[in-house]
Tab-separated table of C-alpha atoms and ligand atoms in Angstrom:
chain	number	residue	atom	x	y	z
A	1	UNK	CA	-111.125	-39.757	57.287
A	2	UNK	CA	-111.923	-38.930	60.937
A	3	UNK	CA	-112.546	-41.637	63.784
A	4	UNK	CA	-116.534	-41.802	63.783
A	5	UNK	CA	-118.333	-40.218	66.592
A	6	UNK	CA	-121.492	-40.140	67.286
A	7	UNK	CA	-123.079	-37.265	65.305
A	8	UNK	CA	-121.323	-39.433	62.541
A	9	UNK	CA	-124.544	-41.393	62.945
A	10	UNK	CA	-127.156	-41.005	60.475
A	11	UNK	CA	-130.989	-40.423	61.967
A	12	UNK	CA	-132.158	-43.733	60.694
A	13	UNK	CA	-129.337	-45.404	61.997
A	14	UNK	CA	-129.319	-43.614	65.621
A	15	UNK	CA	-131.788	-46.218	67.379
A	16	UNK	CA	-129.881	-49.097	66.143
A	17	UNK	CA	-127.964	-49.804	69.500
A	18	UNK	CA	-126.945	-53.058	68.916
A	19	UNK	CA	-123.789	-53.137	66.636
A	20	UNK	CA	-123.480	-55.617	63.393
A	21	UNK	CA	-120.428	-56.889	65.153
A	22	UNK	CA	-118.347	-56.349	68.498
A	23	UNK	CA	-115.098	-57.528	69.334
A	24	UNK	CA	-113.729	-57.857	72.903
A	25	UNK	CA	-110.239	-58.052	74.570
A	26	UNK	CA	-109.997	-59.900	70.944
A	27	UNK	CA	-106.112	-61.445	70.711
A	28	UNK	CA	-104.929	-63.798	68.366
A	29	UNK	CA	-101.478	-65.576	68.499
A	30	UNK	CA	-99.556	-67.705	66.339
A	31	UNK	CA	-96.947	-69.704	67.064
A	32	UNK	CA	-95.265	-70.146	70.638
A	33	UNK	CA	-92.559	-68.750	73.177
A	34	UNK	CA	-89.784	-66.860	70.894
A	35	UNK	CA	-91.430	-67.087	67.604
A	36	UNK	CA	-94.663	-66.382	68.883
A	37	UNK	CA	-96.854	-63.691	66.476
A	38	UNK	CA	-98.983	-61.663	68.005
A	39	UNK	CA	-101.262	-60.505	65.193
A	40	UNK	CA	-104.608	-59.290	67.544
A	41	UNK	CA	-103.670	-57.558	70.763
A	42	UNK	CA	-106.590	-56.882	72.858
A	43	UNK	CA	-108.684	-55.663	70.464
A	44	UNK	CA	-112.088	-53.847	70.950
A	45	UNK	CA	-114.339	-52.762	68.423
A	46	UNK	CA	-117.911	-52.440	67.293
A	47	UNK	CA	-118.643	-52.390	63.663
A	48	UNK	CA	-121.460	-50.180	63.786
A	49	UNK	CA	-125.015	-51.874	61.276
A	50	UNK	CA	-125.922	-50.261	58.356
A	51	UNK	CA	-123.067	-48.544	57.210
A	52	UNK	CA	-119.520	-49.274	55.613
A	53	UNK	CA	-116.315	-49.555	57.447
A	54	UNK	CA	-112.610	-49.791	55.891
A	55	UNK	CA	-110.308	-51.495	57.690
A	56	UNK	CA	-107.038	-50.363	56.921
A	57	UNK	CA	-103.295	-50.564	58.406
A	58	UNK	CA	-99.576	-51.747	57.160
A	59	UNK	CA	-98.792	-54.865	55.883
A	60	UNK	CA	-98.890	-57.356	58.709
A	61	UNK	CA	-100.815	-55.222	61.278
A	62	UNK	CA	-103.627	-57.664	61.156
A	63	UNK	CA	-106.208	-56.577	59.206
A	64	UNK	CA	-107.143	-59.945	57.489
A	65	UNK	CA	-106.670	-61.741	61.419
A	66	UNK	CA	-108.499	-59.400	62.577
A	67	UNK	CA	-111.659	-59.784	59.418
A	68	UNK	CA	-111.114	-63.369	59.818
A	69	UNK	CA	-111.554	-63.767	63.554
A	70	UNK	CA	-114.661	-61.214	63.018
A	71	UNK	CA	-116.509	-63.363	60.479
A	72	UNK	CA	-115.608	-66.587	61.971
A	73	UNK	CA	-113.098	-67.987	59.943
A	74	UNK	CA	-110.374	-68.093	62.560
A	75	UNK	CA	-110.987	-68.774	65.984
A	76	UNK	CA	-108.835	-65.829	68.073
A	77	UNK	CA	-106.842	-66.864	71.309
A	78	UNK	CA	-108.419	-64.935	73.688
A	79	UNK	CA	-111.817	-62.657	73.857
A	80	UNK	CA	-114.783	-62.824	71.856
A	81	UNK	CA	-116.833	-61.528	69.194
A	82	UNK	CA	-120.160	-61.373	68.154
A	83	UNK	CA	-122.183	-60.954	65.758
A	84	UNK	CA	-125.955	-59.821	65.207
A	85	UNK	CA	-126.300	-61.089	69.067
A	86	UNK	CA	-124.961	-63.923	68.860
A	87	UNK	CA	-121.100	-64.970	70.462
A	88	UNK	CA	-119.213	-66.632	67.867
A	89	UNK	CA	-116.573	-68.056	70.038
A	90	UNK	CA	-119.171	-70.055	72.147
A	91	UNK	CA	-119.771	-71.996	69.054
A	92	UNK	CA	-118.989	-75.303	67.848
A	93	UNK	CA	-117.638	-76.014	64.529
A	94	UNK	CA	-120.680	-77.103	62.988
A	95	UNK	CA	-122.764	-74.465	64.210
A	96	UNK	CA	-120.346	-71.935	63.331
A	97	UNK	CA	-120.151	-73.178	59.771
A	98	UNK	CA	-123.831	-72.720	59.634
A	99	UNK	CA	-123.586	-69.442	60.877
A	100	UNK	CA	-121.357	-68.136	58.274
A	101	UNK	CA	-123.320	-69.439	55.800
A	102	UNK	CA	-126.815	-68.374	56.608
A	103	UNK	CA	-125.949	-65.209	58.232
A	104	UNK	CA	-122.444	-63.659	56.690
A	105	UNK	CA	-121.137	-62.621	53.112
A	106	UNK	CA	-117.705	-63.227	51.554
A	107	UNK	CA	-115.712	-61.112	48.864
A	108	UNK	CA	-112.009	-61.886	48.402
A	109	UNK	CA	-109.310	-60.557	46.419
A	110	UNK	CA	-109.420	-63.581	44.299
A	111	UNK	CA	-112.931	-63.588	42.838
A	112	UNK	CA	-113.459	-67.105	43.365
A	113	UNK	CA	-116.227	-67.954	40.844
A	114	UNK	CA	-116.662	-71.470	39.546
A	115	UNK	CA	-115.650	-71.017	36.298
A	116	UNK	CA	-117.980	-73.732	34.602
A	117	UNK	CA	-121.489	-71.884	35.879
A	118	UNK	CA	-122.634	-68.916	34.589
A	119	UNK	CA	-122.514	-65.885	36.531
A	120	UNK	CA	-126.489	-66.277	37.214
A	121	UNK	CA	-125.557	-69.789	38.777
A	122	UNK	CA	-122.698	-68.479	40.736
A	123	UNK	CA	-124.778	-66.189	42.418
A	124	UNK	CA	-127.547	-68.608	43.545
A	125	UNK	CA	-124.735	-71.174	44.493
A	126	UNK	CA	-124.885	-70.290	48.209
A	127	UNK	CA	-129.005	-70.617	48.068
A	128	UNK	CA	-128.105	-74.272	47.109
A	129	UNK	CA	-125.536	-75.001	49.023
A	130	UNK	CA	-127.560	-74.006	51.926
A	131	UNK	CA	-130.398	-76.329	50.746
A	132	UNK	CA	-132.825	-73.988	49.968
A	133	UNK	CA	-134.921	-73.799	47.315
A	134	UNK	CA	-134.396	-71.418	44.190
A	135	UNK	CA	-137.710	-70.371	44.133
A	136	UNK	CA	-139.326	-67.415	41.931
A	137	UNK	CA	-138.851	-64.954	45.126
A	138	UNK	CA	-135.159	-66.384	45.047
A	139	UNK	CA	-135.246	-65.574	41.233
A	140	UNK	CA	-136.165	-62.132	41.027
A	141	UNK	CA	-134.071	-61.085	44.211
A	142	UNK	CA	-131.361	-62.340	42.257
A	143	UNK	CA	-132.083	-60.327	39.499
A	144	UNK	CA	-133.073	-57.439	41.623
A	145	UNK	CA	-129.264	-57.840	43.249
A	146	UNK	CA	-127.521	-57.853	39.538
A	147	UNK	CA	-129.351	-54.920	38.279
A	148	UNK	CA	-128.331	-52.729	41.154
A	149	UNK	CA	-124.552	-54.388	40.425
A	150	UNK	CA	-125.100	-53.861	36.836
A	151	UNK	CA	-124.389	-57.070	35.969
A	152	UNK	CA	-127.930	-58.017	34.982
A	153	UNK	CA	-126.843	-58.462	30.845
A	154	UNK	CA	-124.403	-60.973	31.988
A	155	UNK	CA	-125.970	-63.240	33.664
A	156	UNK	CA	-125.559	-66.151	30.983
A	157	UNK	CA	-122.005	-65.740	30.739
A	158	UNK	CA	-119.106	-67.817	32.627
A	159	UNK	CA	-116.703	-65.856	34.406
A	160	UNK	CA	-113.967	-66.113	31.615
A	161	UNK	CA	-116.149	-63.898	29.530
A	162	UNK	CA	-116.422	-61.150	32.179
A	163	UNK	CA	-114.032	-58.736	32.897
A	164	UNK	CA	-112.856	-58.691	36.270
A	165	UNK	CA	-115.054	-55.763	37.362
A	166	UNK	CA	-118.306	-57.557	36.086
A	167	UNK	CA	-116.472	-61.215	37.786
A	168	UNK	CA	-116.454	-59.334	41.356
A	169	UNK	CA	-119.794	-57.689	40.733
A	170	UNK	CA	-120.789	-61.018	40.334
A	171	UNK	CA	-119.254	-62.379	43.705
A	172	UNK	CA	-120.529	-59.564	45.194
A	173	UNK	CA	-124.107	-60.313	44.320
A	174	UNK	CA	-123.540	-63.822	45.685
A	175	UNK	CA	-122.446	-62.397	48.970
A	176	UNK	CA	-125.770	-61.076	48.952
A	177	UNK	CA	-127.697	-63.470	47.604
A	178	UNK	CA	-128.566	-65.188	51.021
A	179	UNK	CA	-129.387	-61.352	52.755
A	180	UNK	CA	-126.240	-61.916	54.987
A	181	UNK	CA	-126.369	-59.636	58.073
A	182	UNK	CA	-123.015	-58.616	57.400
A	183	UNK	CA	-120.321	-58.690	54.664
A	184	UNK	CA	-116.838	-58.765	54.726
A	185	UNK	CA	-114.686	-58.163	51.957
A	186	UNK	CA	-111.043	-58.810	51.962
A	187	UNK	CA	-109.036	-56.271	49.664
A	188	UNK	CA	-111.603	-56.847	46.808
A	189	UNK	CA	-110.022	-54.442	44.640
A	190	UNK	CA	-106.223	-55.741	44.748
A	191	UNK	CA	-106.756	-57.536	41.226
A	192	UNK	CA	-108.816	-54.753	39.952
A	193	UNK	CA	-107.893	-51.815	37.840
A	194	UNK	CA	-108.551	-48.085	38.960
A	195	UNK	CA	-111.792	-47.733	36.783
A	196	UNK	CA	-112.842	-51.009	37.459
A	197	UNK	CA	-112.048	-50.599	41.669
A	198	UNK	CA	-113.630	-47.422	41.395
A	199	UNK	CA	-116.838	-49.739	39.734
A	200	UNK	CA	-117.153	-52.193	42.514
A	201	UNK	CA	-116.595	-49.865	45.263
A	202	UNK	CA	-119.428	-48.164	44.491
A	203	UNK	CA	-121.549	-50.543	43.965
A	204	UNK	CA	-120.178	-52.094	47.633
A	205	UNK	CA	-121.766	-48.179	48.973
A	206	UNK	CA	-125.141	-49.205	47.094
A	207	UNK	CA	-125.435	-52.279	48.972
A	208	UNK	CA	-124.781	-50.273	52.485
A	209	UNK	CA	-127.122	-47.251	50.793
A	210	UNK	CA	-129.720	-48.842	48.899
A	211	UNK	CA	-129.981	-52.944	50.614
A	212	UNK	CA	-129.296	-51.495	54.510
A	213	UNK	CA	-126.621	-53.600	54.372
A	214	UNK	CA	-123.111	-54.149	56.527
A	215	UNK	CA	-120.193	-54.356	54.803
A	216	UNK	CA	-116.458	-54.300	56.530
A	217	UNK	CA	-113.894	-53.785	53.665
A	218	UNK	CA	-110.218	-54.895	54.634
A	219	UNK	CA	-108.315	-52.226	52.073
A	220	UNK	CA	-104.757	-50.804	51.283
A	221	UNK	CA	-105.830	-48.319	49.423
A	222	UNK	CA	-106.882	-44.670	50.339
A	223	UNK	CA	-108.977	-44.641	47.671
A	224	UNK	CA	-110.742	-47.231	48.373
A	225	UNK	CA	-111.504	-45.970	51.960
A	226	UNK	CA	-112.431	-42.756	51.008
A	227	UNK	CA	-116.187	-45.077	50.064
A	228	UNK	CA	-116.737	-46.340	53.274
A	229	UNK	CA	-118.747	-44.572	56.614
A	230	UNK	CA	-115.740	-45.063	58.833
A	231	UNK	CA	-111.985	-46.281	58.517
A	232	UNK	CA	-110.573	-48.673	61.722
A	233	UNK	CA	-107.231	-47.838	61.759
A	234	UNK	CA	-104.957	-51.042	62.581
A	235	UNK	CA	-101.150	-50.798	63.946
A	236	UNK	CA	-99.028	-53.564	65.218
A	237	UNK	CA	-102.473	-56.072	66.173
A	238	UNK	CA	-104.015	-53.168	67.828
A	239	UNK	CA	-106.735	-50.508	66.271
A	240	UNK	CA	-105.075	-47.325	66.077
A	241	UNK	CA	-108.152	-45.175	65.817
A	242	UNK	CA	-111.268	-45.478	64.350
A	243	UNK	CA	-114.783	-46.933	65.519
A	244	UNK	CA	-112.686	-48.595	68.450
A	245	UNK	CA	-114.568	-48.215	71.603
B	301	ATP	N1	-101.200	-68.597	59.734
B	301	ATP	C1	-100.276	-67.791	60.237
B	301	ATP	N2	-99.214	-68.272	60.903
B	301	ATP	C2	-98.280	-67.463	61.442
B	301	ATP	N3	-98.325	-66.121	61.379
B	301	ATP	C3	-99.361	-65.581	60.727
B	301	ATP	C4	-100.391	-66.371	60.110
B	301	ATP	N4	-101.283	-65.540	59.531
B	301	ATP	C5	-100.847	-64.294	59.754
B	301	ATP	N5	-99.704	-64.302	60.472
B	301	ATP	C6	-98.935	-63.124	60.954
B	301	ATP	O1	-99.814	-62.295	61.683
B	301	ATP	C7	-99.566	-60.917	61.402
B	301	ATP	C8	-100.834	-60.264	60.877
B	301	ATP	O2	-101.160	-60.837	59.600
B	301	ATP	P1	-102.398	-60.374	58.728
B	301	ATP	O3	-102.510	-61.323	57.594
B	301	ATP	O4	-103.566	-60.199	59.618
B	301	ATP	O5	-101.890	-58.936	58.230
B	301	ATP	P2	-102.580	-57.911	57.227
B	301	ATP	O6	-102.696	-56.619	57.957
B	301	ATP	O7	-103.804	-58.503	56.642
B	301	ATP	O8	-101.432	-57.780	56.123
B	301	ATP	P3	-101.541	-57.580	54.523
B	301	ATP	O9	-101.889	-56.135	54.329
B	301	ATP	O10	-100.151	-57.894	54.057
B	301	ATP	O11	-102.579	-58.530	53.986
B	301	ATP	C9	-98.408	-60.911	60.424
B	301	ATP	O12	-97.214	-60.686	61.131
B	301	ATP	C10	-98.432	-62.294	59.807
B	301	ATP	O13	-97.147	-62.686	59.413
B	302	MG	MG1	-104.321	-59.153	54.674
């Protein structure tokens, strides 16, 4: 896929100058002196809103560093990001926890579903966590979220009776249960077979296409980019090419 440029952009998109996220001098480091790993080397980056970007690279060029420092999960060792306006790394703990949850999505490889709720209860898990209430409007964008996954017919089933397409549909769905700005997703097709990757990456485009929202997809796989907007390119803790600015 080529690096993005600008007539890349879709119309609808074009006024949208603020980025979903934006990464500067970003470096992260573990370990000291001879051992030291440098996994993020200066990075810069803007994940552009509204659309899907891939993130891919070998084995160890820091992709997940890179996703985690992003969505706040890791706090890098030099620069900063932010994300929908606000700077992550001026945060406290507490406040960044907060942020994550009200304002960012998760998808792993590992579907990470309770297995004793239902798939309906799974996805309005975060809504609770969070404290808020399940209302009707809460209710029926829930169900509005599983019918564009396709998971709407098993919503009364626990994840042992899904098959692991429909169990990271459902995680999917609550990622997006709370209307997160932006969603990453780490390799969430690794435990997936072809027809069933093929199943959830689409369905990762119809949130991007149909919801407006931003997802950033961590991937191996070629086909697996070959769904998203853009592809960031990452070699050796730097971006190779890509949507690096
Ligand atoms: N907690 C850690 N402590 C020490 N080194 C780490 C840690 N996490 C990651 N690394 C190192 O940082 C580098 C980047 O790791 P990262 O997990 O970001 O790679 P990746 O591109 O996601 O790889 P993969 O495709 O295998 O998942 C690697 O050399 C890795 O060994
Ligand atoms: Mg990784």
């Amino acid at each position: 896929m080529p690096p993005s440029t600008p007539t890349d952009t879709p119309p609808e998109n074009r006024s949208t100058a603020m980025p979903a996220a934006r990464a500067r001098g970003l470096s992260k480091t573990y370990g000291r002196g001879e051992t030291a790993v440098h996994a993020l080397r200066e990075v810069d980056l803007e994940i552009p809103a509204g659309r899907f970007t891939a993130v891919m690279g070998a084995s160890g060029s820091g992709k997940s560093t890179l996703m985690h420092c992003l969505a706040g999960l890791d706090r890098p060792t030099a620069g900063e990001v932010t994300v929908a306006g606000t700077t992550l790394t001026g945060l406290d703990d507490d406040r960044l926890t907060r942020f994550r949850r009200d304002r960012l999505g998760f998808v792993f490889q590992a579907f990470n579903l309770l297995p004793m709720l239902t798939a309906g209860q799974n996805i309005l898990l975060p809504l609770e966590l969070a404290g808020r209430r399940i209302d009707p409007a809460a209710r029926s964008r829930a169900a509005e979220i599983a019918e564009i996954l396709g998971i709407e017919r098993r919503l009364g089933h626990r994840p042992a009776e899904l098959s692991g397409g429909q169990q990271q549909r459902v995680a999917i769905a609550r990622a997006l249960i709370t209307e997160p700005d932006l969603i990453f997703a780490d390799e969430p097709t690794g435990n997936l077979d072809s027809g069933s990757s093929a199943e959830v990456l689409a369905h990762l485009r119809s949130t991007v296409r149909e919801l407006g929202r931003t997802v950033v997809m961590v991937t191996h796989e070629d086909s697996a980019a070959a769904y998203a907007d853009h592809v960031v390119l990452m070699s050796d803790g730097r971006v190779a090419a890509g949507v690096g600015v």
